[in-house]
Amino acid sequence: MTETKTLLAALKGEAQAVPPVWMMRQAGRYLPEYRETRARAGSFLELCYAPELAAEVTLQPIRRYGFDAAILFADILLVPQALGADLWFVTGEGPRLSTIESAADMARLRPAAEVHETLAPVYETLRILKGALPAETTLIGFAGAPWTVATYMIAGRGTPDQAPARRLMYGQPEVFDALIDRITEATAEYLIAQVDAGAEVVKLFDSWAGALPGPMFRRYCIEPALRILARLHEAHPGVPVIGFPRGAGGNYATYARETGVEGLALDTSVDPAWAARELSPLACLQGNLDPLLMVLGGDPLERGTRTLLEAFAGKPYIFNLGHGITPDADPAHVEQMLKVIRG
Ligand code: 1CP
């Protein structure tokens, strides 16, 4: 059967004449309709746990722009919450969680198999989306990778350099390893259930992979990914995975080779010419337009978009940004970018 969804075809290694395109954080604050629905939900977290409204914001950028993929509206921090951590968002600042600093804190977490009760509304969102998306649109599920999720659970917030997590990793390795194991198991459970509910691709966000010390990259980025993929593929053979080891630099190649992910999401720092030469033989590449260009628009946006189209022409490729679109982006610039890609 020929694949009618261009994003799935690209992930199978088939170059598309016009690359499929979507954007990280495409359902977000730069869209007035998102801000309206979020206000209706009450808060960001209430929006994540309200299946009808979460499906609505997932669909908004599809209706407006006709992206080739819809990404489930949720957050990587729902897994810590499902494991029993307290989670709240401080307006204008970001997430806050109860912290993991000792074996006693670990002992208070729930077993990985018990995350589903909290996460059930997310599965319901996927079931709604499965019935509501256009036939050509691919539905992407996702989770945070264990290291990245652990950085938030340990520090209780976002930090610039992940020092609290690195401190625990060196100072109390048995506590740190137990946490990584727990998140790994919970993430496998979560992603399997997302595919059960209708996700066609899953993306693993290791947004802080670049903060791992080099000697730890294999152990805490690659190995947990391998364990998650093994369990996922046992339950759902052949479901494609996009890995995003953001900031991994030269380790991007190691990650692609050793995990065998079908899709490799490039962060903004990766040189497209290098990626086309060194990484393209290993996976379908996705990325990596500078999100700032969605704020600027004009000639810089057009040049940036063309640079990527030329670098990845004739190769399996998914157009995307190198990180999430920011709240100050102009929705008209998304149209400008799509016009350059689709002609
Ligand atoms: O105010 C708001 O409306 C909240 C902003 C927001 C949004 C729109 C947050 C808070 N999360 C999300 C949705 C979200 N988060 C999605 C939905 C799908 C889409 O892309 O459209 C996804 C995939 C995520 C994933 C996520 N959450 C990541 C990994 C991707 C990345 O950006 O590197 C991370 C690190 C988070 C944590 C998080 N959630 C929200 C914020 C502001 C943050 C970052 C906090 C920090 O590090 O300080």
Coordinates of C-alpha atoms and ligand atoms in Angstrom, one line a residue:
M1 CA 0.0 0.0 0.0
T2 CA 1.4 3.4 -0.8
E3 CA 1.5 5.8 2.1
T4 CA -0.9 8.7 1.6
K5 CA 0.5 10.6 4.7
T6 CA 3.6 12.4 3.5
L7 CA 5.1 12.6 7.0
L8 CA 4.8 8.8 7.5
A9 CA 6.3 8.3 4.0
A10 CA 9.3 10.5 4.9
L11 CA 9.8 8.6 8.1
K12 CA 9.9 5.4 6.0
G13 CA 12.9 6.9 4.2
E14 CA 11.0 8.2 1.1
A15 CA 12.0 11.7 0.0
Q16 CA 9.0 13.9 -0.7
A17 CA 9.0 16.4 -3.5
V18 CA 7.4 18.9 -1.1
P19 CA 8.5 18.0 2.4
P20 CA 5.9 17.5 5.1
V21 CA 5.8 20.4 7.6
W22 CA 4.7 21.0 11.2
M23 CA 6.1 23.2 14.0
M24 CA 7.1 22.5 17.5
R25 CA 4.6 24.3 19.9
Q26 CA 2.3 24.9 16.9
A27 CA -0.6 25.0 19.3
G28 CA 0.5 27.9 21.5
R29 CA 0.3 31.4 22.7
Y30 CA 1.2 33.1 19.4
L31 CA -2.3 32.0 18.2
P32 CA -5.3 34.2 19.4
E33 CA -7.6 31.2 19.2
Y34 CA -5.3 29.2 21.6
R35 CA -5.3 32.0 24.1
E36 CA -9.1 32.1 24.0
T37 CA -9.4 28.4 24.5
R38 CA -6.8 28.4 27.3
A39 CA -8.7 31.1 29.1
R40 CA -11.9 29.1 28.7
A41 CA -10.1 26.1 30.3
G42 CA -9.0 28.2 33.2
S43 CA -5.3 27.4 33.2
F44 CA -2.7 25.6 31.2
L45 CA -2.9 22.4 33.2
E46 CA -6.7 22.3 33.1
L47 CA -6.4 22.6 29.4
C48 CA -4.1 19.6 29.3
Y49 CA -6.6 17.5 31.2
A50 CA -9.8 18.6 29.3
P51 CA -9.9 16.3 26.3
E52 CA -12.4 18.3 24.2
L53 CA -10.5 21.5 24.7
A54 CA -7.0 19.9 24.3
A55 CA -8.2 18.3 21.0
E56 CA -9.6 21.7 20.0
V57 CA -6.2 23.5 20.5
T58 CA -4.4 20.6 18.7
L59 CA -6.7 21.1 15.7
Q60 CA -6.5 24.9 15.6
P61 CA -3.1 25.1 13.7
I62 CA -4.3 22.3 11.4
R63 CA -7.4 24.3 10.4
R64 CA -5.4 27.5 10.1
Y65 CA -2.4 26.3 8.2
G66 CA -3.0 22.7 7.0
F67 CA 0.1 21.3 8.6
D68 CA 1.0 17.7 7.7
A69 CA 1.1 16.6 11.4
A70 CA -0.9 17.4 14.5
I71 CA 1.0 17.0 17.8
L72 CA -1.1 16.0 20.8
F73 CA -1.6 19.0 23.2
A74 CA -0.2 18.0 26.6
D75 CA 3.1 18.5 28.4
I76 CA 6.1 16.5 29.3
L77 CA 5.5 17.3 33.0
L78 CA 2.3 15.4 33.2
V79 CA 4.4 12.2 33.7
P80 CA 6.0 13.5 36.9
Q81 CA 2.5 14.5 38.1
A82 CA 1.2 11.0 37.3
L83 CA 4.1 9.6 39.3
G84 CA 2.8 11.6 42.3
A85 CA 4.9 14.8 42.1
D86 CA 3.1 18.1 42.8
L87 CA 3.0 20.3 39.7
W88 CA 1.8 23.8 39.2
F89 CA 2.6 26.7 36.8
V90 CA 3.6 30.2 38.0
T91 CA 2.3 32.7 35.5
G92 CA 5.1 34.4 33.6
E93 CA 7.7 32.1 35.1
G94 CA 7.0 28.5 34.3
P95 CA 6.6 25.1 35.9
R96 CA 7.1 24.3 39.6
L97 CA 7.3 20.7 41.0
S98 CA 7.9 19.1 44.4
T99 CA 11.6 18.1 44.3
I100 CA 13.4 14.7 44.4
E101 CA 16.5 15.0 46.6
S102 CA 16.7 11.7 48.5
A103 CA 15.7 8.1 48.7
A104 CA 12.8 9.1 50.9
D105 CA 11.5 11.4 48.1
M106 CA 11.8 8.5 45.6
A107 CA 9.9 6.2 48.0
R108 CA 6.9 8.6 47.8
L109 CA 6.5 8.2 44.0
R110 CA 4.0 5.8 42.5
P111 CA 4.9 2.7 40.6
A112 CA 5.3 3.3 36.8
A113 CA 2.3 1.0 36.0
E114 CA 0.0 3.3 38.0
V115 CA 0.4 6.4 35.8
H116 CA -2.6 5.7 33.6
E117 CA -5.3 7.0 36.0
T118 CA -3.9 10.5 35.9
L119 CA -3.1 10.3 32.2
A120 CA -6.4 8.9 31.0
P121 CA -7.7 12.3 29.8
V122 CA -4.6 12.5 27.5
Y123 CA -5.6 9.1 25.9
E124 CA -9.1 10.5 25.5
T125 CA -7.7 13.6 23.7
L126 CA -5.9 11.2 21.2
R127 CA -9.1 9.2 20.6
I128 CA -11.0 12.5 19.8
L129 CA -8.2 13.6 17.5
K130 CA -8.1 10.3 15.6
G131 CA -11.7 10.8 14.6
A132 CA -11.4 14.5 13.8
L133 CA -8.2 14.9 11.8
P134 CA -8.1 15.2 8.0
A135 CA -7.1 11.9 6.3
E136 CA -3.7 13.2 5.2
T137 CA -2.7 14.5 8.7
T138 CA -0.4 12.4 10.9
L139 CA -1.1 12.3 14.6
I140 CA 2.0 12.6 16.8
G141 CA 2.1 11.6 20.4
F142 CA 5.1 12.5 22.7
A143 CA 6.8 12.3 26.0
G144 CA 9.8 13.8 27.6
A145 CA 12.9 11.6 27.7
P146 CA 13.9 10.4 31.2
W147 CA 17.0 12.7 31.6
T148 CA 15.0 15.8 30.7
V149 CA 12.0 14.9 32.8
A150 CA 14.4 14.1 35.7
T151 CA 16.0 17.5 35.5
Y152 CA 12.6 19.1 36.3
M153 CA 11.7 16.5 39.0
I154 CA 15.0 17.0 40.8
A155 CA 15.2 20.8 40.6
G156 CA 11.5 21.4 40.9
R157 CA 11.7 23.9 38.0
G158 CA 13.5 24.7 34.8
T159 CA 17.2 25.7 35.3
P160 CA 19.7 27.0 32.7
D161 CA 22.4 24.3 33.3
Q162 CA 20.6 21.4 35.0
A163 CA 23.1 21.7 38.0
P164 CA 20.7 20.2 40.6
A165 CA 20.2 17.0 38.4
R166 CA 23.9 16.7 37.7
R167 CA 24.6 17.1 41.4
L168 CA 22.3 14.3 42.3
M169 CA 23.8 12.2 39.4
Y170 CA 27.3 12.5 40.9
G171 CA 26.4 12.7 44.6
Q172 CA 23.7 10.1 45.0
P173 CA 23.9 7.9 41.9
E174 CA 21.6 5.2 43.4
V175 CA 18.8 7.7 43.9
F176 CA 19.4 9.2 40.5
D177 CA 19.4 5.8 38.8
A178 CA 16.2 4.8 40.5
L179 CA 14.6 8.0 39.3
I180 CA 15.7 7.5 35.7
D181 CA 14.5 3.9 35.9
R182 CA 11.1 5.0 37.2
I183 CA 10.6 7.6 34.5
T184 CA 11.8 5.2 31.8
E185 CA 9.2 2.6 32.8
A186 CA 6.4 5.2 33.1
T187 CA 7.3 6.7 29.7
A188 CA 7.2 3.4 28.0
E189 CA 3.7 2.8 29.6
Y190 CA 2.6 6.2 28.5
L191 CA 3.8 6.0 24.9
I192 CA 2.3 2.5 24.5
A193 CA -1.0 3.8 25.7
Q194 CA -0.8 6.8 23.4
V195 CA -0.3 4.5 20.4
D196 CA -3.2 2.3 21.7
A197 CA -5.3 5.5 21.6
G198 CA -4.4 6.6 18.1
A199 CA -0.9 8.2 17.9
E200 CA 0.8 7.2 14.7
V201 CA 4.2 8.4 15.5
V202 CA 5.8 9.3 18.9
K203 CA 8.4 11.9 19.6
L204 CA 10.8 11.7 22.5
F205 CA 11.9 15.2 23.7
D206 CA 15.3 15.1 25.3
S207 CA 15.4 18.9 25.4
W208 CA 18.3 19.0 27.9
A209 CA 20.4 16.3 26.3
G210 CA 23.1 19.0 25.7
A211 CA 23.5 19.5 29.4
L212 CA 24.6 15.9 30.0
P213 CA 28.3 15.6 30.5
G214 CA 29.9 13.8 27.6
P215 CA 30.8 10.6 29.4
M216 CA 27.2 10.3 30.7
F217 CA 25.5 10.8 27.3
R218 CA 25.3 7.1 26.4
R219 CA 24.0 6.0 29.9
Y220 CA 21.4 8.7 30.5
C221 CA 20.3 9.7 27.0
I222 CA 20.8 6.7 24.7
E223 CA 20.2 3.8 27.1
P224 CA 16.8 5.0 28.5
A225 CA 15.7 5.7 24.9
L226 CA 16.6 2.2 23.9
R227 CA 14.7 0.7 26.8
I228 CA 11.6 2.8 25.9
L229 CA 11.8 1.9 22.2
A230 CA 12.2 -1.8 23.0
R231 CA 9.0 -1.9 25.1
L232 CA 7.1 0.3 22.7
H233 CA 8.1 -1.9 19.7
E234 CA 7.2 -5.0 21.6
A235 CA 3.7 -3.7 22.0
H236 CA 3.5 -1.8 18.7
P237 CA 6.1 -3.2 16.1
G238 CA 7.0 -0.7 13.5
V239 CA 5.6 2.5 15.1
P240 CA 8.0 5.2 14.0
V241 CA 9.8 7.3 16.6
I242 CA 11.3 10.8 16.3
G243 CA 14.1 11.5 18.7
F244 CA 15.1 15.0 19.8
P245 CA 18.4 15.0 21.7
R246 CA 18.5 18.8 21.7
G247 CA 22.0 20.3 22.0
A248 CA 23.7 16.9 21.5
G249 CA 26.1 18.3 18.9
G250 CA 28.4 15.6 17.6
N251 CA 26.5 13.1 19.7
Y252 CA 23.6 13.4 17.2
A253 CA 25.2 10.8 15.0
T254 CA 25.9 8.5 17.9
Y255 CA 22.2 8.9 19.0
A256 CA 20.9 8.1 15.6
R257 CA 23.1 5.1 15.0
E258 CA 22.6 3.5 18.4
T259 CA 18.9 4.2 19.0
G260 CA 17.8 3.5 15.4
V261 CA 15.1 6.1 15.5
E262 CA 13.3 6.7 12.2
G263 CA 13.3 10.4 12.7
L264 CA 16.0 12.7 14.1
A265 CA 14.8 16.2 15.1
L266 CA 17.7 18.8 14.7
D267 CA 18.0 21.7 17.1
T268 CA 18.7 25.2 15.8
S269 CA 22.5 24.9 16.3
V270 CA 23.0 22.1 13.9
D271 CA 24.5 23.0 10.5
P272 CA 22.1 21.7 7.8
A273 CA 25.0 21.0 5.3
W274 CA 26.7 18.8 7.9
A275 CA 23.5 17.2 8.9
A276 CA 22.6 16.4 5.2
R277 CA 26.0 14.8 4.8
E278 CA 26.6 13.0 8.1
L279 CA 23.1 12.4 9.6
S280 CA 20.8 12.0 6.6
P281 CA 22.1 8.4 5.8
L282 CA 21.1 7.5 9.4
A283 CA 17.5 8.8 9.7
C284 CA 14.8 11.0 8.3
L285 CA 15.9 14.5 9.5
Q286 CA 13.5 17.1 10.9
G287 CA 14.1 20.7 11.6
N288 CA 15.6 23.2 12.2
L289 CA 14.6 26.8 11.3
D290 CA 15.6 29.3 13.9
P291 CA 12.3 30.2 15.8
L292 CA 13.4 33.8 15.9
L293 CA 12.7 34.0 12.1
M294 CA 9.0 33.4 12.9
V295 CA 9.2 36.7 14.9
L296 CA 11.1 38.6 12.2
G297 CA 9.5 37.4 8.9
G298 CA 10.6 39.1 5.7
D299 CA 13.7 38.3 3.7
P300 CA 15.6 36.6 6.6
L301 CA 12.7 34.1 7.0
E302 CA 12.5 33.4 3.3
R303 CA 16.3 32.9 3.1
G304 CA 16.3 30.6 6.2
T305 CA 13.5 28.5 4.8
R306 CA 15.2 28.2 1.3
T307 CA 18.5 27.2 2.9
L308 CA 16.8 24.2 4.6
L309 CA 14.9 23.2 1.5
E310 CA 18.1 23.2 -0.6
A311 CA 20.2 21.4 2.1
F312 CA 17.7 18.5 2.4
A313 CA 16.4 18.4 -1.2
G314 CA 16.1 14.8 -2.5
K315 CA 16.4 13.4 1.1
P316 CA 13.8 12.1 3.5
Y317 CA 13.0 15.3 5.4
I318 CA 10.4 16.9 7.6
F319 CA 10.4 20.7 7.7
N320 CA 10.2 22.1 11.3
L321 CA 11.7 24.7 13.6
G322 CA 14.8 24.0 15.7
H323 CA 12.8 24.5 18.9
G324 CA 9.3 25.7 19.8
I325 CA 7.6 28.7 18.2
T326 CA 7.6 31.6 20.7
P327 CA 4.6 33.6 21.9
D328 CA 5.8 36.7 20.1
A329 CA 5.8 35.0 16.7
D330 CA 3.5 36.5 14.0
P331 CA 0.9 34.1 12.7
A332 CA 1.3 35.7 9.3
H333 CA 5.0 34.6 9.2
V334 CA 3.9 31.0 9.4
E335 CA 1.9 31.5 6.2
Q336 CA 4.9 33.2 4.6
M337 CA 7.1 30.2 5.5
L338 CA 4.5 27.7 4.1
K339 CA 4.3 29.6 0.8
V340 CA 8.0 29.2 0.4
I341 CA 7.9 25.5 1.2
R342 CA 4.7 24.6 -0.8
G343 CA 5.0 27.2 -3.6
Ligands
1CP1 O1 1.2 29.4 29.0 C1 1.0 28.3 28.3 O2 0.0 28.2 27.5 C2 1.9 27.3 28.6 C3 3.0 27.2 27.6 C4 3.2 25.7 27.3 C5 2.7 25.0 26.1 C6 1.9 25.6 25.0 C7 3.8 24.8 28.1 C8 4.4 25.0 29.4 N1 3.7 23.5 27.5 C9 3.0 23.6 26.3 C10 2.6 22.5 25.4 C11 3.7 21.6 25.0 N2 4.8 21.3 25.7 C12 3.6 20.7 23.9 C13 2.4 20.6 23.1 C14 2.4 20.3 21.7 C15 3.0 21.4 20.7 O3 4.2 21.3 20.5 O4 2.3 22.2 20.2 C16 4.8 20.0 23.9 C17 5.2 18.9 22.9 C18 5.5 20.3 25.1 C19 6.8 19.7 25.5 C20 7.6 20.3 26.5 N3 7.2 20.9 27.7 C21 9.0 20.3 26.5 C22 9.8 19.7 25.4 C23 10.0 20.6 24.3 C24 10.8 21.8 24.4 O5 10.2 22.9 24.4 O6 12.0 21.6 24.6 C25 9.5 20.9 27.7 C26 10.9 21.2 28.1 C27 8.3 21.3 28.5 C28 8.3 21.9 29.8 C29 7.5 23.2 29.8 N4 6.2 23.2 29.7 C30 5.8 24.5 29.6 C31 7.0 25.3 29.7 C32 7.0 26.8 29.6 C33 8.1 24.5 29.7 C34 9.6 24.8 29.8 C35 9.9 25.2 31.2 C36 11.4 25.6 31.4 O7 12.3 24.9 31.0 O8 11.5 26.6 32.1

